[in-house]
XYZ file of N, CA and C in Angstrom:
765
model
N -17.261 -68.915 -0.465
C -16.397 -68.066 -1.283
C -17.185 -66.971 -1.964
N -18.381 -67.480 -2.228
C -19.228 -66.297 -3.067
C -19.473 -65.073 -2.305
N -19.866 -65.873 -0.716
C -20.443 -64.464 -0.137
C -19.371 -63.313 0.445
N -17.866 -63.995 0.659
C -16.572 -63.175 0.943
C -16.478 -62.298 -0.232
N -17.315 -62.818 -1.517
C -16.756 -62.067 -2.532
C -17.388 -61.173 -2.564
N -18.823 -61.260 -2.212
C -19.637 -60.091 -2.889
C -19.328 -59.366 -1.737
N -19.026 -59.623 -0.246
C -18.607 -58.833 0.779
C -17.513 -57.702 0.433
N -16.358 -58.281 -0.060
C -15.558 -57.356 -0.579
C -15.522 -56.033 -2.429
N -16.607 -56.433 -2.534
C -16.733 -56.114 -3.918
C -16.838 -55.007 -3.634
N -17.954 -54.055 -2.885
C -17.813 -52.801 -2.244
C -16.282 -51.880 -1.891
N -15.739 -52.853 -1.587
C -14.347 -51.911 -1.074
C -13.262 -51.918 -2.046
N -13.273 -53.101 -3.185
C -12.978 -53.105 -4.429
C -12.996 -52.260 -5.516
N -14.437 -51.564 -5.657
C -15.067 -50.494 -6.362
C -14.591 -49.200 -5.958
N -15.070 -48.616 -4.463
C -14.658 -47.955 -3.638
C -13.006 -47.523 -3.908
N -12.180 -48.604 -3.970
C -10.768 -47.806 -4.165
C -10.815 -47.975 -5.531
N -11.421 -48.370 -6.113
C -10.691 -48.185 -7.957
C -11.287 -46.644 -7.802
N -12.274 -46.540 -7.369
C -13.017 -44.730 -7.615
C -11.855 -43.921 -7.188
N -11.698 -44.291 -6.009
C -10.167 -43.118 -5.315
C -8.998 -43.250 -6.442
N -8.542 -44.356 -6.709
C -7.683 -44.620 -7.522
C -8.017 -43.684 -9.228
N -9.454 -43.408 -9.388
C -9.390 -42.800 -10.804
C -9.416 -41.579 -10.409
N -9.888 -40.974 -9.206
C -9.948 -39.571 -9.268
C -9.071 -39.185 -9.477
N -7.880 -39.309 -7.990
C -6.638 -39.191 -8.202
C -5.812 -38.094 -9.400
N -5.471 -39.231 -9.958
C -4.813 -38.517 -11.528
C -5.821 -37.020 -11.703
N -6.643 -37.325 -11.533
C -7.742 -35.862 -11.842
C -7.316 -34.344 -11.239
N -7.353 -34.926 -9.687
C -7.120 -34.015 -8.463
C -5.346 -33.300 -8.750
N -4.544 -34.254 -9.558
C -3.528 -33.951 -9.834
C -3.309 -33.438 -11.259
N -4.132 -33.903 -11.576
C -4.389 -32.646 -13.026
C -4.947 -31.178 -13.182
N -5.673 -31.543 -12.289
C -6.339 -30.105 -11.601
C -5.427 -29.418 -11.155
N -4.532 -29.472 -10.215
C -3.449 -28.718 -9.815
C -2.379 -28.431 -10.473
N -1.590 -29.050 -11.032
C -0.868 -28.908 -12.255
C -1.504 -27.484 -13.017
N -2.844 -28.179 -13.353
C -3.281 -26.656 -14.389
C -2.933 -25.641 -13.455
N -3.864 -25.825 -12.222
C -3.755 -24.301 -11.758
C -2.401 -23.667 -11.150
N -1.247 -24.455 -10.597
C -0.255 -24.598 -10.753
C 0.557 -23.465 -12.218
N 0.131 -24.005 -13.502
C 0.808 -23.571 -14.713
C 0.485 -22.163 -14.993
N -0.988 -22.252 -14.515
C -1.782 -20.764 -14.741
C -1.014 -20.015 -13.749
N -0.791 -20.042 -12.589
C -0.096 -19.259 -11.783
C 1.311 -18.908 -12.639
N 2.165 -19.803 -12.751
C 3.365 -19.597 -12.912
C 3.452 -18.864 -14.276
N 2.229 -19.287 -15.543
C 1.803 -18.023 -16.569
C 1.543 -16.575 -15.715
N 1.005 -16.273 -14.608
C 0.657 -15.043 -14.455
C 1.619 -14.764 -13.987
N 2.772 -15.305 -13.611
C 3.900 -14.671 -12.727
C 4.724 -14.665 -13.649
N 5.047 -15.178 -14.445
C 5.846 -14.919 -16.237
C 5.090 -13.691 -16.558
N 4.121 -13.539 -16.680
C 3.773 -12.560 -17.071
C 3.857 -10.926 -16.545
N 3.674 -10.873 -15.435
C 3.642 -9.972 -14.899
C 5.173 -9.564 -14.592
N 6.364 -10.321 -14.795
C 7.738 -10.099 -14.663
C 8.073 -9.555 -15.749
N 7.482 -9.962 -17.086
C 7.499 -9.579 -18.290
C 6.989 -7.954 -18.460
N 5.976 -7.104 -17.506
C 5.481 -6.092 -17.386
C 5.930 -5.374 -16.716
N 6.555 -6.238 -15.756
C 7.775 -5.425 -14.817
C 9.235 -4.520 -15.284
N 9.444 -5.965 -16.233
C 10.479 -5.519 -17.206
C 10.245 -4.472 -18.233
N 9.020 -4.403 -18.573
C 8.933 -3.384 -20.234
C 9.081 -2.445 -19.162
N 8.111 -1.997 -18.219
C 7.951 -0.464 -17.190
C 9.365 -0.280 -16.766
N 10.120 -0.821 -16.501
C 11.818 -0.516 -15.298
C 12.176 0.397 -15.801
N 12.340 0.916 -17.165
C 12.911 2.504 -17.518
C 11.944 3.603 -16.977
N 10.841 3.555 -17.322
C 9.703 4.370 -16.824
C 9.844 4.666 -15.213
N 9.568 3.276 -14.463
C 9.897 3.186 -13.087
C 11.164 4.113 -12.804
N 12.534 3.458 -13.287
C 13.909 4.209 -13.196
C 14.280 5.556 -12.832
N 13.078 6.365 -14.071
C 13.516 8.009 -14.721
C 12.609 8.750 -13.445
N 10.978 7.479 -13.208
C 10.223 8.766 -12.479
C 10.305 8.361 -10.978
N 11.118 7.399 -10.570
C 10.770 7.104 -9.142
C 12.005 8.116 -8.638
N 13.426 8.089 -8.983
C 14.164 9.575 -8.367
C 14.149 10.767 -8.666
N 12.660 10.759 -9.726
C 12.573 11.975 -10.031
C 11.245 12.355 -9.110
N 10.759 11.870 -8.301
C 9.532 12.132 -7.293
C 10.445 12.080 -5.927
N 11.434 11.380 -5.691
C 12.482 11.469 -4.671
C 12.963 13.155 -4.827
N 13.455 13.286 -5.732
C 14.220 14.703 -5.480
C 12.947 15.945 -5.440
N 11.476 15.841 -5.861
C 10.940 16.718 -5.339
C 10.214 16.531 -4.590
N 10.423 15.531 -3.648
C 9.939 15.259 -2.490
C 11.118 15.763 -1.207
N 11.884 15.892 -1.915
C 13.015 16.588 -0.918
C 13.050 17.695 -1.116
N 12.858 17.910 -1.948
C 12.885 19.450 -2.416
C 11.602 20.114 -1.681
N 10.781 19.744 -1.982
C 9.175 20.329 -1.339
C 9.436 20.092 0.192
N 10.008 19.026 0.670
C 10.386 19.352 2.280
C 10.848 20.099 3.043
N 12.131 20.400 2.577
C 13.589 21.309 2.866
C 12.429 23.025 2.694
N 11.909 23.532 1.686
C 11.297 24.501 1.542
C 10.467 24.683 2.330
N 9.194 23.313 1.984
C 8.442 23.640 3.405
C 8.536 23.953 4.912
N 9.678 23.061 5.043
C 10.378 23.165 6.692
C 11.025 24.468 7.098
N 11.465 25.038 5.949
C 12.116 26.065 5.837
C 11.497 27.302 6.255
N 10.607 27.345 5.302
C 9.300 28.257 5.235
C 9.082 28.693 6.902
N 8.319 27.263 6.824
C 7.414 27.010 8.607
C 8.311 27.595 9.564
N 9.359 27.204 9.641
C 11.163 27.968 10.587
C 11.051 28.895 10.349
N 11.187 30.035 9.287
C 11.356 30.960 9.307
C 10.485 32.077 9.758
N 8.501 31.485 9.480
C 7.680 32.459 10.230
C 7.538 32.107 11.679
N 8.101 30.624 12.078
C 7.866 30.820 13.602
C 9.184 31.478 14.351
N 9.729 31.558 14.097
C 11.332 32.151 14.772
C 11.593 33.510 14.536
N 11.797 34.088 13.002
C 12.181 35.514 12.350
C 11.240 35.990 12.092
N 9.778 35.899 11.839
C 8.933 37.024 11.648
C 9.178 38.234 12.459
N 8.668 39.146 11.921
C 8.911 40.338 12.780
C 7.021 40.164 12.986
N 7.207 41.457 14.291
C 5.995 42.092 14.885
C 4.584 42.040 13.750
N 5.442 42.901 12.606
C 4.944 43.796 11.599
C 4.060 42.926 10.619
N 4.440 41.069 10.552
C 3.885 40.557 9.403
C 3.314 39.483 10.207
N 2.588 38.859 9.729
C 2.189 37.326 9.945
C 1.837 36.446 8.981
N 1.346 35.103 8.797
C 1.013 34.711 7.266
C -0.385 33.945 7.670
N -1.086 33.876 6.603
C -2.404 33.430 6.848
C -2.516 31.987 7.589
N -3.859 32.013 8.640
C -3.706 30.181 9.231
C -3.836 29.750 8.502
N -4.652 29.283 7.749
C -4.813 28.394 6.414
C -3.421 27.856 5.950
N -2.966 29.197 5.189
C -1.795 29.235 4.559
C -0.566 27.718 5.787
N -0.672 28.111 6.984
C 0.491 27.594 8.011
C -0.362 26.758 7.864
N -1.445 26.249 8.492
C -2.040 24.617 8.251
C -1.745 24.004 7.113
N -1.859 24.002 6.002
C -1.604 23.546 4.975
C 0.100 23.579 4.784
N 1.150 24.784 4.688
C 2.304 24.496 5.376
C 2.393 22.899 5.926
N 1.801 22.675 6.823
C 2.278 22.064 7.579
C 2.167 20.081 7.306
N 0.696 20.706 6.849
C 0.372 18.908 6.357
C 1.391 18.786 5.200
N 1.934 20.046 4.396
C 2.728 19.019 2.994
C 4.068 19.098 3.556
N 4.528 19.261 5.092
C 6.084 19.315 5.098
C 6.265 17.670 6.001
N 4.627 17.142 5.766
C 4.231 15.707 7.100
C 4.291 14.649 5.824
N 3.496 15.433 4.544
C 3.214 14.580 3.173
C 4.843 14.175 2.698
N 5.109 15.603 2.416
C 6.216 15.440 1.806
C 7.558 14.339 2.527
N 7.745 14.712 3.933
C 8.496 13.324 4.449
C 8.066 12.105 4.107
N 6.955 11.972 4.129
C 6.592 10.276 3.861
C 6.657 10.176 2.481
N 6.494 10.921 1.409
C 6.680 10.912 0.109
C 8.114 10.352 -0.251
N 9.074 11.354 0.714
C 10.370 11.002 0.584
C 10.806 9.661 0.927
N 10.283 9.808 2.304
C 10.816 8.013 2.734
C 9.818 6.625 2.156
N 9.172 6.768 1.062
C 8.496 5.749 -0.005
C 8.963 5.927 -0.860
N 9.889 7.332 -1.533
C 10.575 7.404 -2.670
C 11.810 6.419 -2.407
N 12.945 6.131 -1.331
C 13.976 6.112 -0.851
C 13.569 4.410 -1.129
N 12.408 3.882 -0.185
C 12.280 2.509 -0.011
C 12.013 2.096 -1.351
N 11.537 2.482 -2.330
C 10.920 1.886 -3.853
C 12.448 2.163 -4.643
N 12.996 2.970 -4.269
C 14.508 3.100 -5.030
C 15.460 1.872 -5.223
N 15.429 1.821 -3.766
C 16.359 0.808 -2.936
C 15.816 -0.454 -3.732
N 14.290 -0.634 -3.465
C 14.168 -1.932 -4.289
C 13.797 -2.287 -5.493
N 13.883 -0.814 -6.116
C 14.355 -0.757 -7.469
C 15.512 -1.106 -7.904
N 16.342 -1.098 -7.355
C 17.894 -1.186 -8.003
C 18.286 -2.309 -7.732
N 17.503 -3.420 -6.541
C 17.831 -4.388 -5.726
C 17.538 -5.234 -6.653
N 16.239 -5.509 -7.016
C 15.141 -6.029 -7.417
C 14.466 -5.612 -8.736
N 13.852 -6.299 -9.340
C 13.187 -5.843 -10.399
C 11.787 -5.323 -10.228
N 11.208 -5.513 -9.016
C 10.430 -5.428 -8.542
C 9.959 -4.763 -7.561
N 8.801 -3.614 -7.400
C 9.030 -2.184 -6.418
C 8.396 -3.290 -5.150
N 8.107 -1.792 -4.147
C 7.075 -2.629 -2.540
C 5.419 -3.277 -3.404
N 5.205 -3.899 -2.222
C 3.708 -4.318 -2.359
C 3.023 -2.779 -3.543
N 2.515 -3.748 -5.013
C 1.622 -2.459 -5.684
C 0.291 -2.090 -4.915
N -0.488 -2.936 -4.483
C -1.378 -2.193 -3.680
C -1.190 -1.100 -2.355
N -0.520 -1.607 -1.717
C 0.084 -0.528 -0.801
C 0.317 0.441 -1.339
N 1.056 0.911 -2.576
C 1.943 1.855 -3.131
C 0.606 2.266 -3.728
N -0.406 1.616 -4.204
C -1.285 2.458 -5.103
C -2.439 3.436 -4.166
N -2.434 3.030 -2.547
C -3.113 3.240 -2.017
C -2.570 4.266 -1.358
N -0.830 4.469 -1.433
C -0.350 5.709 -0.536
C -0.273 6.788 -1.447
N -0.504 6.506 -2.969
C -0.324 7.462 -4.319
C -1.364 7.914 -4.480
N -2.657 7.097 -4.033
C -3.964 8.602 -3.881
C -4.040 9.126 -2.657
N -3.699 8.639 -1.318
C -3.326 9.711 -0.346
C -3.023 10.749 -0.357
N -1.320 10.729 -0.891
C -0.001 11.897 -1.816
C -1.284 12.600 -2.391
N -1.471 12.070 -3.611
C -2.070 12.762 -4.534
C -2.979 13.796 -3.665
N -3.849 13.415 -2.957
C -4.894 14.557 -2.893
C -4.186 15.632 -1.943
N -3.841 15.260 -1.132
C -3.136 16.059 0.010
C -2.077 17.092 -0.656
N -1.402 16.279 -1.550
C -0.086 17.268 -2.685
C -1.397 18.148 -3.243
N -2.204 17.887 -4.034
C -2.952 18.687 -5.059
C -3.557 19.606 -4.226
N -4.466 18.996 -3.511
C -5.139 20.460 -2.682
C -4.676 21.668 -1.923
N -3.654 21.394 -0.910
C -2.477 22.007 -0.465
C -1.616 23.163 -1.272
N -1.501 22.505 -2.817
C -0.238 22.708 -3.162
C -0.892 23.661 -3.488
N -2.328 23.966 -4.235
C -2.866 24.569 -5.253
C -2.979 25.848 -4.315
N -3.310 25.679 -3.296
C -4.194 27.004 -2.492
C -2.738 27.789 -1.533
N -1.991 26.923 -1.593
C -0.325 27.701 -1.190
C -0.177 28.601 -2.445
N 0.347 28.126 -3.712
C 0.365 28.780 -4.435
C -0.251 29.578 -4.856
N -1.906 29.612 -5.024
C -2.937 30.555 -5.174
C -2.494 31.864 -3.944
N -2.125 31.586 -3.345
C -1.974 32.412 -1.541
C -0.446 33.450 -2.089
N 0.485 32.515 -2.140
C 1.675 33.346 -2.500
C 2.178 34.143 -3.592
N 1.373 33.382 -4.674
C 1.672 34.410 -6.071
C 0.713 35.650 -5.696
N -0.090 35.987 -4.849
C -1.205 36.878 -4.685
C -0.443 38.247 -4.637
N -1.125 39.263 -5.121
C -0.257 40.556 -4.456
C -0.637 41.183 -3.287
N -1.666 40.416 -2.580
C -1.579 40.780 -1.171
C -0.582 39.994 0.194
N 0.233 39.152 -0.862
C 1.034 38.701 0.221
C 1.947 39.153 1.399
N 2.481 40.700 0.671
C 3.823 41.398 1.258
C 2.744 42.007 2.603
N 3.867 42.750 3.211
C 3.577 42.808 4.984
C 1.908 43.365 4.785
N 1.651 43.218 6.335
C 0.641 43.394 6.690
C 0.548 43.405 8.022
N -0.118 44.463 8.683
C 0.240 44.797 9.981
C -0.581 43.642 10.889
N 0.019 43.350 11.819
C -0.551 42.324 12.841
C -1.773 42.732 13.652
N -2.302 41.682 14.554
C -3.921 42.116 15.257
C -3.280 43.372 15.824
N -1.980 43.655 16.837
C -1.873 44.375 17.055
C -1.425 45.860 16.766
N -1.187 45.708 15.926
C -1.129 47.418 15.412
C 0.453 47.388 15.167
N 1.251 46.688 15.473
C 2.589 47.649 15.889
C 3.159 46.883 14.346
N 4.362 47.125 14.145
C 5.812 47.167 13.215
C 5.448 47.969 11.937
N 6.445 47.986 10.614
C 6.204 48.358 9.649
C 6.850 47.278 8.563
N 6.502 48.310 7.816
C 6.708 47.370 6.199
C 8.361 47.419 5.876
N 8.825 48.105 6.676
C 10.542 48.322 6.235
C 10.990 47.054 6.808
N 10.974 46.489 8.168
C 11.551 45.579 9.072
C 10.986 44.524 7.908
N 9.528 44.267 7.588
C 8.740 42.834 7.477
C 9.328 42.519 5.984
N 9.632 43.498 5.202
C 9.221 42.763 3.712
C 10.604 42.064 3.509
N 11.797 41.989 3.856
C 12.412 40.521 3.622
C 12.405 39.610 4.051
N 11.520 39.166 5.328
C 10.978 38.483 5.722
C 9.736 37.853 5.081
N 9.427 39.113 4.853
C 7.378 38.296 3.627
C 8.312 37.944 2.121
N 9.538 38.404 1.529
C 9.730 38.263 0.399
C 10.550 37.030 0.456
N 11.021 36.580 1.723
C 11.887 35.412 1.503
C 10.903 34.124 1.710
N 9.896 34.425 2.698
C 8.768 33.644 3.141
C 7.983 32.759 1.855
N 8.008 33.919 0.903
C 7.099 34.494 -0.372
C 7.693 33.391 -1.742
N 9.139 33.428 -1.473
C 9.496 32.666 -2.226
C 9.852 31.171 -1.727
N 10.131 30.593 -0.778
C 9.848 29.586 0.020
C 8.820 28.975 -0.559
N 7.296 29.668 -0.263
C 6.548 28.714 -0.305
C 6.152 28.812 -2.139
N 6.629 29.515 -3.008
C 6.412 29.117 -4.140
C 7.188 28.450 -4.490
N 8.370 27.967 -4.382
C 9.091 26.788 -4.631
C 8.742 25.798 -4.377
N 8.653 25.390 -2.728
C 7.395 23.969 -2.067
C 6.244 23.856 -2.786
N 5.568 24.801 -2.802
C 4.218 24.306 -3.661
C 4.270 23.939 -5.440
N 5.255 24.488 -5.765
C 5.373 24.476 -7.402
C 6.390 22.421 -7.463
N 7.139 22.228 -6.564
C 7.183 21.339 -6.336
C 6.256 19.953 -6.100
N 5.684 20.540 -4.971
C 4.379 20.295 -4.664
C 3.506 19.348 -6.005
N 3.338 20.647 -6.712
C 2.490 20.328 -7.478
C 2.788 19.238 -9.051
N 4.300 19.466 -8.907
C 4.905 18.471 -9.985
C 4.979 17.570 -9.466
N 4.873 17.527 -8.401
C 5.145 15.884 -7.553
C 3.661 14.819 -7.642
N 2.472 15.999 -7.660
C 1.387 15.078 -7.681
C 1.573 14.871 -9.385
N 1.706 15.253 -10.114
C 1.276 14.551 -11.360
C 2.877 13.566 -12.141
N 3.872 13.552 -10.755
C 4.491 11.879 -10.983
C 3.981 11.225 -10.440
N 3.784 11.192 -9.766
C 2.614 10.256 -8.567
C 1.949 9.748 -9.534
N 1.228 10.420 -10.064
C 0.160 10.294 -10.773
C 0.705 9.302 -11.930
N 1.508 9.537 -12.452
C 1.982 8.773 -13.473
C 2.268 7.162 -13.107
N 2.958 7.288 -11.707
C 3.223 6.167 -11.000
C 2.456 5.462 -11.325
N 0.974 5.952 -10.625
C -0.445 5.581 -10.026
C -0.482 4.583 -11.292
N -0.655 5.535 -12.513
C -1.394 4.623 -13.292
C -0.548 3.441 -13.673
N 1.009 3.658 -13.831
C 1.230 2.541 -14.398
C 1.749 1.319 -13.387
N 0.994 1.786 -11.758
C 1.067 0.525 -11.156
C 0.080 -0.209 -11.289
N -1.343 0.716 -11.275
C -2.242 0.221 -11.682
C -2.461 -1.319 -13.174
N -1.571 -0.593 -14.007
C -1.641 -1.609 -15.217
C -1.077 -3.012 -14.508
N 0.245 -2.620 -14.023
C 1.248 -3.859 -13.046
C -0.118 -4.625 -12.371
N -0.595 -4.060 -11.448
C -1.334 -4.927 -10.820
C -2.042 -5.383 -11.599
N -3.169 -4.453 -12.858
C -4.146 -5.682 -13.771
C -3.664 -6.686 -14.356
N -2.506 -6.622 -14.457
C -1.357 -7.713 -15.737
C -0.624 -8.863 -14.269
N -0.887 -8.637 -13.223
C -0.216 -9.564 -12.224
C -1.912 -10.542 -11.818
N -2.677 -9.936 -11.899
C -4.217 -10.250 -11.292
C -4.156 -11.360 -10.397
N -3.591 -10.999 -8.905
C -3.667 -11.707 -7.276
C -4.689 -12.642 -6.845
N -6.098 -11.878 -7.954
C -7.444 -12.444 -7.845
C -7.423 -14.072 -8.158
N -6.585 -13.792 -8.880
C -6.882 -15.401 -9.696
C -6.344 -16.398 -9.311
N -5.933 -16.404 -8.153
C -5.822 -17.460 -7.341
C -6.775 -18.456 -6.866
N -8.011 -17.169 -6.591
C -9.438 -18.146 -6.255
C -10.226 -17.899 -7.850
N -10.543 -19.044 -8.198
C -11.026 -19.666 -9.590
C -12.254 -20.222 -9.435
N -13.153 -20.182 -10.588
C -14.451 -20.814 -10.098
C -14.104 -21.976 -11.441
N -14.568 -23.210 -10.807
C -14.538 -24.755 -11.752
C -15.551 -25.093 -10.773
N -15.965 -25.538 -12.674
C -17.227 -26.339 -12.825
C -18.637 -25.565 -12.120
N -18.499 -24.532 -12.175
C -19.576 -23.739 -11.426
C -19.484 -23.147 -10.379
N -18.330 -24.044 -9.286
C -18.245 -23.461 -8.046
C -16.840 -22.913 -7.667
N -16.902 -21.759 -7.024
C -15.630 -21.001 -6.771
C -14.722 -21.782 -5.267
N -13.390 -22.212 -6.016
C -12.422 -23.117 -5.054
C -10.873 -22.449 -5.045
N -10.850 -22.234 -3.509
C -9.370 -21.747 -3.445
C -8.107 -22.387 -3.507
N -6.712 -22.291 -3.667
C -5.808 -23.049 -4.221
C -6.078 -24.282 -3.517
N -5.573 -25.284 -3.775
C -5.210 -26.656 -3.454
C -4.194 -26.442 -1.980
N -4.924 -27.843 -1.348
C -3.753 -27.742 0.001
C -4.503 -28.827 0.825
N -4.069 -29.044 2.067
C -4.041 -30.158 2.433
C -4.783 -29.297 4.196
N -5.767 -29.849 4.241
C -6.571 -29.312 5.740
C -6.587 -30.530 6.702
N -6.717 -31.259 7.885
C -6.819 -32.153 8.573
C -6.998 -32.216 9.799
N -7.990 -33.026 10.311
C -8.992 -32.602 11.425
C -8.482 -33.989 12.487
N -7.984 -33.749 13.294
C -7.879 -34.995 14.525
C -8.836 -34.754 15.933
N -9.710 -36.491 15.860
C -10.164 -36.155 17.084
C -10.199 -38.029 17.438
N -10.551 -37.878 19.277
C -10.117 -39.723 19.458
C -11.569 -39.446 20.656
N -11.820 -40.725 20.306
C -12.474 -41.339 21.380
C -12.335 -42.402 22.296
N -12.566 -42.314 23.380
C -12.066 -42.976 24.704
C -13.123 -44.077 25.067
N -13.099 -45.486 24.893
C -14.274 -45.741 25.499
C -14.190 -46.660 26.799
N -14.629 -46.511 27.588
C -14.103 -47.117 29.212
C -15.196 -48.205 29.355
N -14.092 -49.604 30.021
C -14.780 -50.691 30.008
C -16.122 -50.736 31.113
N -16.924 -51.802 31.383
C -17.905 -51.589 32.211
C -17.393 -51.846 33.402
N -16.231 -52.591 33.924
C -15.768 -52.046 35.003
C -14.976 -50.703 35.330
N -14.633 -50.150 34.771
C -14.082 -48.781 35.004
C -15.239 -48.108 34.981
N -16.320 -48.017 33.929
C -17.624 -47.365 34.351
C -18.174 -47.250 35.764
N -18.101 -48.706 36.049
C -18.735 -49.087 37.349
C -18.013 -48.217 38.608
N -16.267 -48.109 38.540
C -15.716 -48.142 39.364
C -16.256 -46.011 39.150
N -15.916 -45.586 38.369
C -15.773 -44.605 38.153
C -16.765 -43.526 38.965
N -18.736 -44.247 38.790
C -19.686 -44.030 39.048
C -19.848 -43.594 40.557
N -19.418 -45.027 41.523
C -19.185 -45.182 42.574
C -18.027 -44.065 43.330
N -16.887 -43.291 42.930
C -15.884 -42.282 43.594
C -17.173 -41.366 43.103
N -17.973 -41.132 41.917
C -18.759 -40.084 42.043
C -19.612 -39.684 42.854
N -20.186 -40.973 43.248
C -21.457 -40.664 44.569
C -20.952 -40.697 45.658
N -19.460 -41.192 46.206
C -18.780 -40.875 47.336
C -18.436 -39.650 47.594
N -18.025 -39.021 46.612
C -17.485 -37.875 46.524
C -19.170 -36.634 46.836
């Protein structure tokens, strides 16, 4: 009897240990569990103070994102189709044209989708995504916008005779004056659009520091451990008797 006992005493010990961790492993999760569901209280709570802010500036970057389109597109139509002989407008000027009438659509159709799930939801698209397409906007709106406008308020904008020599200034200038005002509308747009953006920017930025995604992976007790979950590894071994060995050996050397 003694030696069954001390035989089993090992496996005795052994599960009281499993048995105390336990409660632990489930205390552990719980916390991190609570901490989550604190950061997600929380960050709903940040969601909520911003929704007027969100409200006033997200259809207000919608409508001059439509606005800066319709002009730009406009613009671009009108010197490739109605120019006369007599005028042309700087490349620069049409390259740049062109990237904010490419900006400005996608501006629009991220204004449209953040609307939608604004009104749906309390909650806009993915903030990183959105913070990452708002310095895109941003630079492309700012640089663009600045050197359109620098270009069109200029007083060398009105006609100007082409490489080739031919038209005049009578045919071109309602063409350069309608052109003229086109693109100061798009760009003055343009340029109010980057500093909602901008406004966006920052206060998604806060959203995301006040949501912090990071903190999912936590460092305890020194070492950094990702959420709790359950991983499991299956594997079997086969072991063949010494007659099946035997038999097995033998089709090998026949073969």
């Amino acid at each position: 009897m003694s030696e069954e006992a001390s035989e089993r005493t090992p496996l005795l010990t052994e599960s009281a240990t499993v048995a105390d961790t336990s409660p632990q492993a489930e205390t552990s999760g719980e916390t991190s569990n609570n901490n989550n569901n604190n950061n997600n209280a929380s960050a709903d709570d940040h969601y909520a103070r911003f929704r007027r802010p969100f409200t006033i500036l997200t259809p207000l970057s919608l409508f001059l994102s439509v606005l800066a389109f319709v002009t730009s597109a406009a613009a671009a139509l009108l010197v490739a189709q109605f120019a006369p002989p007599g005028w042309y407008l700087d490349w620069d000027t049409l390259d740049e044209n062109s990237y904010m009438v490419i900006t400005t659509l996608f501006t629009t159709l991220f204004g449209f989708a953040n609307l939608a799930r604004l009104h749906r939801d309390i909650r806009l698209i993915s903030l990183v995504f959105n913070c990452i397409c708002d310095v895109i906007f941003m630079f492309y709106l700012f640089v663009c916008s600045v050197e359109i406008l620098a270009y069109a308020a200029s007083p060398r904008f009105p006609c100007r005779r082409a490489y080739d020599g031919g038209g005049n200034g009578v045919t071109c200038r309602p063409i350069a004056r309608a052109v003229q005002a086109l693109l100061i509308i798009s760009s003055g747009s343009e340029l109010l659009l980057t500093f909602v953006i901008l406004a966006l920017f920052l206060m998604r930025c806060v959203l995301l520091y006040n949501s912090r995604p990071w903190t999912a992976i936590q460092p305890r007790n020194g070492r950094w451990s990702v959420p709790t979950g359950v991983l499991t590894f299956e594997f079997s071994i086969k072991f063949l008797r010494q007659e099946e060995r035997i038999d097995t050996d033998r089709r090998e050397q026949r073969d």
